[in-house]
Amino acid sequence: MLRGLYSAATAMDAATTNQEIISHNLAYANVPGFRRSVMSFETFETRLQRQLASEPGAHLGTRVSQVKTDFQMGRLEQTGRPLDVALASPEGFFVLGGPDGP
């Protein structure tokens, strides 16, 4: 029975993390330059390998594998303001320099 409770608790924890990420993405969706976060769960193969290499009980339940920032290019919007700038390529970032360097 404890295994079932542990599995349910870890699944709820992963679902809570997923809801937090979704709500964060929705809250900032219209902010210029915002990059959404995406969450992934670990695959069965990864869990099986971890189970074989770890102590008993470490493989139970659901686990969030990683939370990453999606750097896909967003939409460009012409504003007509001279200080509004954007990169037209998804392969770069602005580097800001100060008195001590970037």
mmCIF file with all atom_site columns, C-alpha atoms in Angstrom:
data_model
loop_
_atom_site.group_PDB
_atom_site.id
_atom_site.type_symbol
_atom_site.label_atom_id
_atom_site.label_alt_id
_atom_site.label_comp_id
_atom_site.label_asym_id
_atom_site.label_entity_id
_atom_site.label_seq_id
_atom_site.pdbx_PDB_ins_code
_atom_site.Cartn_x
_atom_site.Cartn_y
_atom_site.Cartn_z
_atom_site.occupancy
_atom_site.B_iso_or_equiv
_atom_site.pdbx_formal_charge
_atom_site.auth_seq_id
_atom_site.auth_comp_id
_atom_site.auth_asym_id
_atom_site.auth_atom_id
_atom_site.pdbx_PDB_model_num
ATOM 1   C CA . MET A 1 1   ? 0.000  0.000  0.000   1.00 0.00 ? 1   MET A CA 1
ATOM 2   C CA . LEU A 1 2   ? 2.832  2.417  0.715   1.00 0.00 ? 2   LEU A CA 1
ATOM 3   C CA . ARG A 1 3   ? 4.104  1.912  -2.825  1.00 0.00 ? 3   ARG A CA 1
ATOM 4   C CA . GLY A 1 4   ? 0.729  2.986  -4.179  1.00 0.00 ? 4   GLY A CA 1
ATOM 5   C CA . LEU A 1 5   ? 0.673  6.069  -1.989  1.00 0.00 ? 5   LEU A CA 1
ATOM 6   C CA . TYR A 1 6   ? 4.208  6.978  -3.012  1.00 0.00 ? 6   TYR A CA 1
ATOM 7   C CA . SER A 1 7   ? 3.359  6.553  -6.694  1.00 0.00 ? 7   SER A CA 1
ATOM 8   C CA . ALA A 1 8   ? 0.257  8.720  -6.294  1.00 0.00 ? 8   ALA A CA 1
ATOM 9   C CA . ALA A 1 9   ? 2.175  11.400 -4.380  1.00 0.00 ? 9   ALA A CA 1
ATOM 10  C CA . THR A 1 10  ? 4.957  11.620 -6.963  1.00 0.00 ? 10  THR A CA 1
ATOM 11  C CA . ALA A 1 11  ? 2.395  11.775 -9.781  1.00 0.00 ? 11  ALA A CA 1
ATOM 12  C CA . MET A 1 12  ? 0.602  14.647 -8.026  1.00 0.00 ? 12  MET A CA 1
ATOM 13  C CA . ASP A 1 13  ? 3.916  16.434 -7.495  1.00 0.00 ? 13  ASP A CA 1
ATOM 14  C CA . ALA A 1 14  ? 4.773  16.096 -11.202 1.00 0.00 ? 14  ALA A CA 1
ATOM 15  C CA . ALA A 1 15  ? 1.275  17.272 -12.171 1.00 0.00 ? 15  ALA A CA 1
ATOM 16  C CA . THR A 1 16  ? 1.651  20.298 -9.881  1.00 0.00 ? 16  THR A CA 1
ATOM 17  C CA . THR A 1 17  ? 4.962  21.193 -11.531 1.00 0.00 ? 17  THR A CA 1
ATOM 18  C CA . ASN A 1 18  ? 3.323  20.836 -14.943 1.00 0.00 ? 18  ASN A CA 1
ATOM 19  C CA . GLN A 1 19  ? 0.440  23.138 -13.914 1.00 0.00 ? 19  GLN A CA 1
ATOM 20  C CA . GLU A 1 20  ? 2.897  25.732 -12.578 1.00 0.00 ? 20  GLU A CA 1
ATOM 21  C CA . ILE A 1 21  ? 4.792  25.740 -15.876 1.00 0.00 ? 21  ILE A CA 1
ATOM 22  C CA . ILE A 1 22  ? 1.599  26.022 -17.924 1.00 0.00 ? 22  ILE A CA 1
ATOM 23  C CA . SER A 1 23  ? 0.269  28.897 -15.799 1.00 0.00 ? 23  SER A CA 1
ATOM 24  C CA . HIS A 1 24  ? 3.633  30.699 -16.028 1.00 0.00 ? 24  HIS A CA 1
ATOM 25  C CA . ASN A 1 25  ? 3.611  30.317 -19.816 1.00 0.00 ? 25  ASN A CA 1
ATOM 26  C CA . LEU A 1 26  ? 0.046  31.651 -20.039 1.00 0.00 ? 26  LEU A CA 1
ATOM 27  C CA . ALA A 1 27  ? 0.726  34.580 -17.714 1.00 0.00 ? 27  ALA A CA 1
ATOM 28  C CA . TYR A 1 28  ? 3.691  35.808 -19.760 1.00 0.00 ? 28  TYR A CA 1
ATOM 29  C CA . ALA A 1 29  ? 2.580  34.760 -23.258 1.00 0.00 ? 29  ALA A CA 1
ATOM 30  C CA . ASN A 1 30  ? 2.099  38.351 -24.464 1.00 0.00 ? 30  ASN A CA 1
ATOM 31  C CA . VAL A 1 31  ? 5.324  39.750 -22.996 1.00 0.00 ? 31  VAL A CA 1
ATOM 32  C CA . PRO A 1 32  ? 7.787  40.656 -25.776 1.00 0.00 ? 32  PRO A CA 1
ATOM 33  C CA . GLY A 1 33  ? 10.798 38.360 -25.727 1.00 0.00 ? 33  GLY A CA 1
ATOM 34  C CA . PHE A 1 34  ? 9.219  35.786 -23.401 1.00 0.00 ? 34  PHE A CA 1
ATOM 35  C CA . ARG A 1 35  ? 10.361 32.212 -23.942 1.00 0.00 ? 35  ARG A CA 1
ATOM 36  C CA . ARG A 1 36  ? 8.093  29.434 -22.781 1.00 0.00 ? 36  ARG A CA 1
ATOM 37  C CA . SER A 1 37  ? 9.205  26.601 -20.562 1.00 0.00 ? 37  SER A CA 1
ATOM 38  C CA . VAL A 1 38  ? 8.540  22.980 -21.434 1.00 0.00 ? 38  VAL A CA 1
ATOM 39  C CA . MET A 1 39  ? 8.586  19.994 -19.109 1.00 0.00 ? 39  MET A CA 1
ATOM 40  C CA . SER A 1 40  ? 9.335  16.387 -19.913 1.00 0.00 ? 40  SER A CA 1
ATOM 41  C CA . PHE A 1 41  ? 8.972  13.178 -17.987 1.00 0.00 ? 41  PHE A CA 1
ATOM 42  C CA . GLU A 1 42  ? 11.622 10.505 -18.126 1.00 0.00 ? 42  GLU A CA 1
ATOM 43  C CA . THR A 1 43  ? 11.047 7.582  -20.470 1.00 0.00 ? 43  THR A CA 1
ATOM 44  C CA . PHE A 1 44  ? 10.405 4.030  -19.365 1.00 0.00 ? 44  PHE A CA 1
ATOM 45  C CA . GLU A 1 45  ? 13.814 2.981  -20.687 1.00 0.00 ? 45  GLU A CA 1
ATOM 46  C CA . THR A 1 46  ? 15.560 5.631  -18.595 1.00 0.00 ? 46  THR A CA 1
ATOM 47  C CA . ARG A 1 47  ? 13.574 4.651  -15.521 1.00 0.00 ? 47  ARG A CA 1
ATOM 48  C CA . LEU A 1 48  ? 14.444 0.994  -16.055 1.00 0.00 ? 48  LEU A CA 1
ATOM 49  C CA . GLN A 1 49  ? 18.160 1.768  -16.331 1.00 0.00 ? 49  GLN A CA 1
ATOM 50  C CA . ARG A 1 50  ? 18.007 3.904  -13.189 1.00 0.00 ? 50  ARG A CA 1
ATOM 51  C CA . GLN A 1 51  ? 16.106 1.154  -11.385 1.00 0.00 ? 51  GLN A CA 1
ATOM 52  C CA . LEU A 1 52  ? 18.756 -1.430 -12.193 1.00 0.00 ? 52  LEU A CA 1
ATOM 53  C CA . ALA A 1 53  ? 21.579 0.853  -11.050 1.00 0.00 ? 53  ALA A CA 1
ATOM 54  C CA . SER A 1 54  ? 20.060 2.254  -7.852  1.00 0.00 ? 54  SER A CA 1
ATOM 55  C CA . GLU A 1 55  ? 18.843 1.286  -4.450  1.00 0.00 ? 55  GLU A CA 1
ATOM 56  C CA . PRO A 1 56  ? 15.443 -0.402 -4.054  1.00 0.00 ? 56  PRO A CA 1
ATOM 57  C CA . GLY A 1 57  ? 12.511 1.998  -4.108  1.00 0.00 ? 57  GLY A CA 1
ATOM 58  C CA . ALA A 1 58  ? 14.242 4.765  -6.059  1.00 0.00 ? 58  ALA A CA 1
ATOM 59  C CA . HIS A 1 59  ? 12.358 3.830  -9.217  1.00 0.00 ? 59  HIS A CA 1
ATOM 60  C CA . LEU A 1 60  ? 8.840  4.193  -7.852  1.00 0.00 ? 60  LEU A CA 1
ATOM 61  C CA . GLY A 1 61  ? 6.488  6.906  -9.021  1.00 0.00 ? 61  GLY A CA 1
ATOM 62  C CA . THR A 1 62  ? 6.571  9.590  -11.652 1.00 0.00 ? 62  THR A CA 1
ATOM 63  C CA . ARG A 1 63  ? 9.519  11.903 -12.065 1.00 0.00 ? 63  ARG A CA 1
ATOM 64  C CA . VAL A 1 64  ? 9.968  15.168 -13.922 1.00 0.00 ? 64  VAL A CA 1
ATOM 65  C CA . SER A 1 65  ? 12.945 14.608 -16.170 1.00 0.00 ? 65  SER A CA 1
ATOM 66  C CA . GLN A 1 66  ? 13.716 18.240 -16.973 1.00 0.00 ? 66  GLN A CA 1
ATOM 67  C CA . VAL A 1 67  ? 12.283 21.699 -17.435 1.00 0.00 ? 67  VAL A CA 1
ATOM 68  C CA . LYS A 1 68  ? 13.786 23.541 -20.397 1.00 0.00 ? 68  LYS A CA 1
ATOM 69  C CA . THR A 1 69  ? 13.381 26.950 -21.978 1.00 0.00 ? 69  THR A CA 1
ATOM 70  C CA . ASP A 1 70  ? 12.110 26.831 -25.549 1.00 0.00 ? 70  ASP A CA 1
ATOM 71  C CA . PHE A 1 71  ? 14.276 29.212 -27.592 1.00 0.00 ? 71  PHE A CA 1
ATOM 72  C CA . GLN A 1 72  ? 12.242 29.014 -30.808 1.00 0.00 ? 72  GLN A CA 1
ATOM 73  C CA . MET A 1 73  ? 11.932 32.340 -32.530 1.00 0.00 ? 73  MET A CA 1
ATOM 74  C CA . GLY A 1 74  ? 8.787  34.287 -31.717 1.00 0.00 ? 74  GLY A CA 1
ATOM 75  C CA . ARG A 1 75  ? 6.846  36.584 -34.010 1.00 0.00 ? 75  ARG A CA 1
ATOM 76  C CA . LEU A 1 76  ? 8.438  39.829 -35.138 1.00 0.00 ? 76  LEU A CA 1
ATOM 77  C CA . GLU A 1 77  ? 6.399  42.998 -34.961 1.00 0.00 ? 77  GLU A CA 1
ATOM 78  C CA . GLN A 1 78  ? 7.169  46.281 -36.709 1.00 0.00 ? 78  GLN A CA 1
ATOM 79  C CA . THR A 1 79  ? 6.732  49.060 -34.132 1.00 0.00 ? 79  THR A CA 1
ATOM 80  C CA . GLY A 1 80  ? 8.198  52.061 -35.926 1.00 0.00 ? 80  GLY A CA 1
ATOM 81  C CA . ARG A 1 81  ? 10.166 53.044 -32.812 1.00 0.00 ? 81  ARG A CA 1
ATOM 82  C CA . PRO A 1 82  ? 13.911 53.508 -33.435 1.00 0.00 ? 82  PRO A CA 1
ATOM 83  C CA . LEU A 1 83  ? 15.050 51.858 -30.188 1.00 0.00 ? 83  LEU A CA 1
ATOM 84  C CA . ASP A 1 84  ? 13.000 48.661 -30.615 1.00 0.00 ? 84  ASP A CA 1
ATOM 85  C CA . VAL A 1 85  ? 15.305 45.968 -31.977 1.00 0.00 ? 85  VAL A CA 1
ATOM 86  C CA . ALA A 1 86  ? 14.979 42.245 -32.666 1.00 0.00 ? 86  ALA A CA 1
ATOM 87  C CA . LEU A 1 87  ? 17.047 39.459 -34.138 1.00 0.00 ? 87  LEU A CA 1
ATOM 88  C CA . ALA A 1 88  ? 15.606 38.022 -37.340 1.00 0.00 ? 88  ALA A CA 1
ATOM 89  C CA . SER A 1 89  ? 17.491 34.761 -36.820 1.00 0.00 ? 89  SER A CA 1
ATOM 90  C CA . PRO A 1 90  ? 16.767 32.151 -34.137 1.00 0.00 ? 90  PRO A CA 1
ATOM 91  C CA . GLU A 1 91  ? 20.495 31.465 -33.767 1.00 0.00 ? 91  GLU A CA 1
ATOM 92  C CA . GLY A 1 92  ? 21.618 34.398 -31.674 1.00 0.00 ? 92  GLY A CA 1
ATOM 93  C CA . PHE A 1 93  ? 21.309 36.561 -28.589 1.00 0.00 ? 93  PHE A CA 1
ATOM 94  C CA . PHE A 1 94  ? 22.060 40.180 -27.821 1.00 0.00 ? 94  PHE A CA 1
ATOM 95  C CA . VAL A 1 95  ? 25.201 40.703 -25.753 1.00 0.00 ? 95  VAL A CA 1
ATOM 96  C CA . LEU A 1 96  ? 25.092 43.740 -23.524 1.00 0.00 ? 96  LEU A CA 1
ATOM 97  C CA . GLY A 1 97  ? 28.366 45.342 -22.580 1.00 0.00 ? 97  GLY A CA 1
ATOM 98  C CA . GLY A 1 98  ? 29.136 47.450 -19.568 1.00 0.00 ? 98  GLY A CA 1
ATOM 99  C CA . PRO A 1 99  ? 32.236 48.993 -18.020 1.00 0.00 ? 99  PRO A CA 1
ATOM 100 C CA . ASP A 1 100 ? 33.321 45.561 -16.775 1.00 0.00 ? 100 ASP A CA 1
ATOM 101 C CA . GLY A 1 101 ? 32.621 43.770 -20.070 1.00 0.00 ? 101 GLY A CA 1
ATOM 102 C CA . PRO A 1 102 ? 29.667 41.634 -21.213 1.00 0.00 ? 102 PRO A CA 1
#
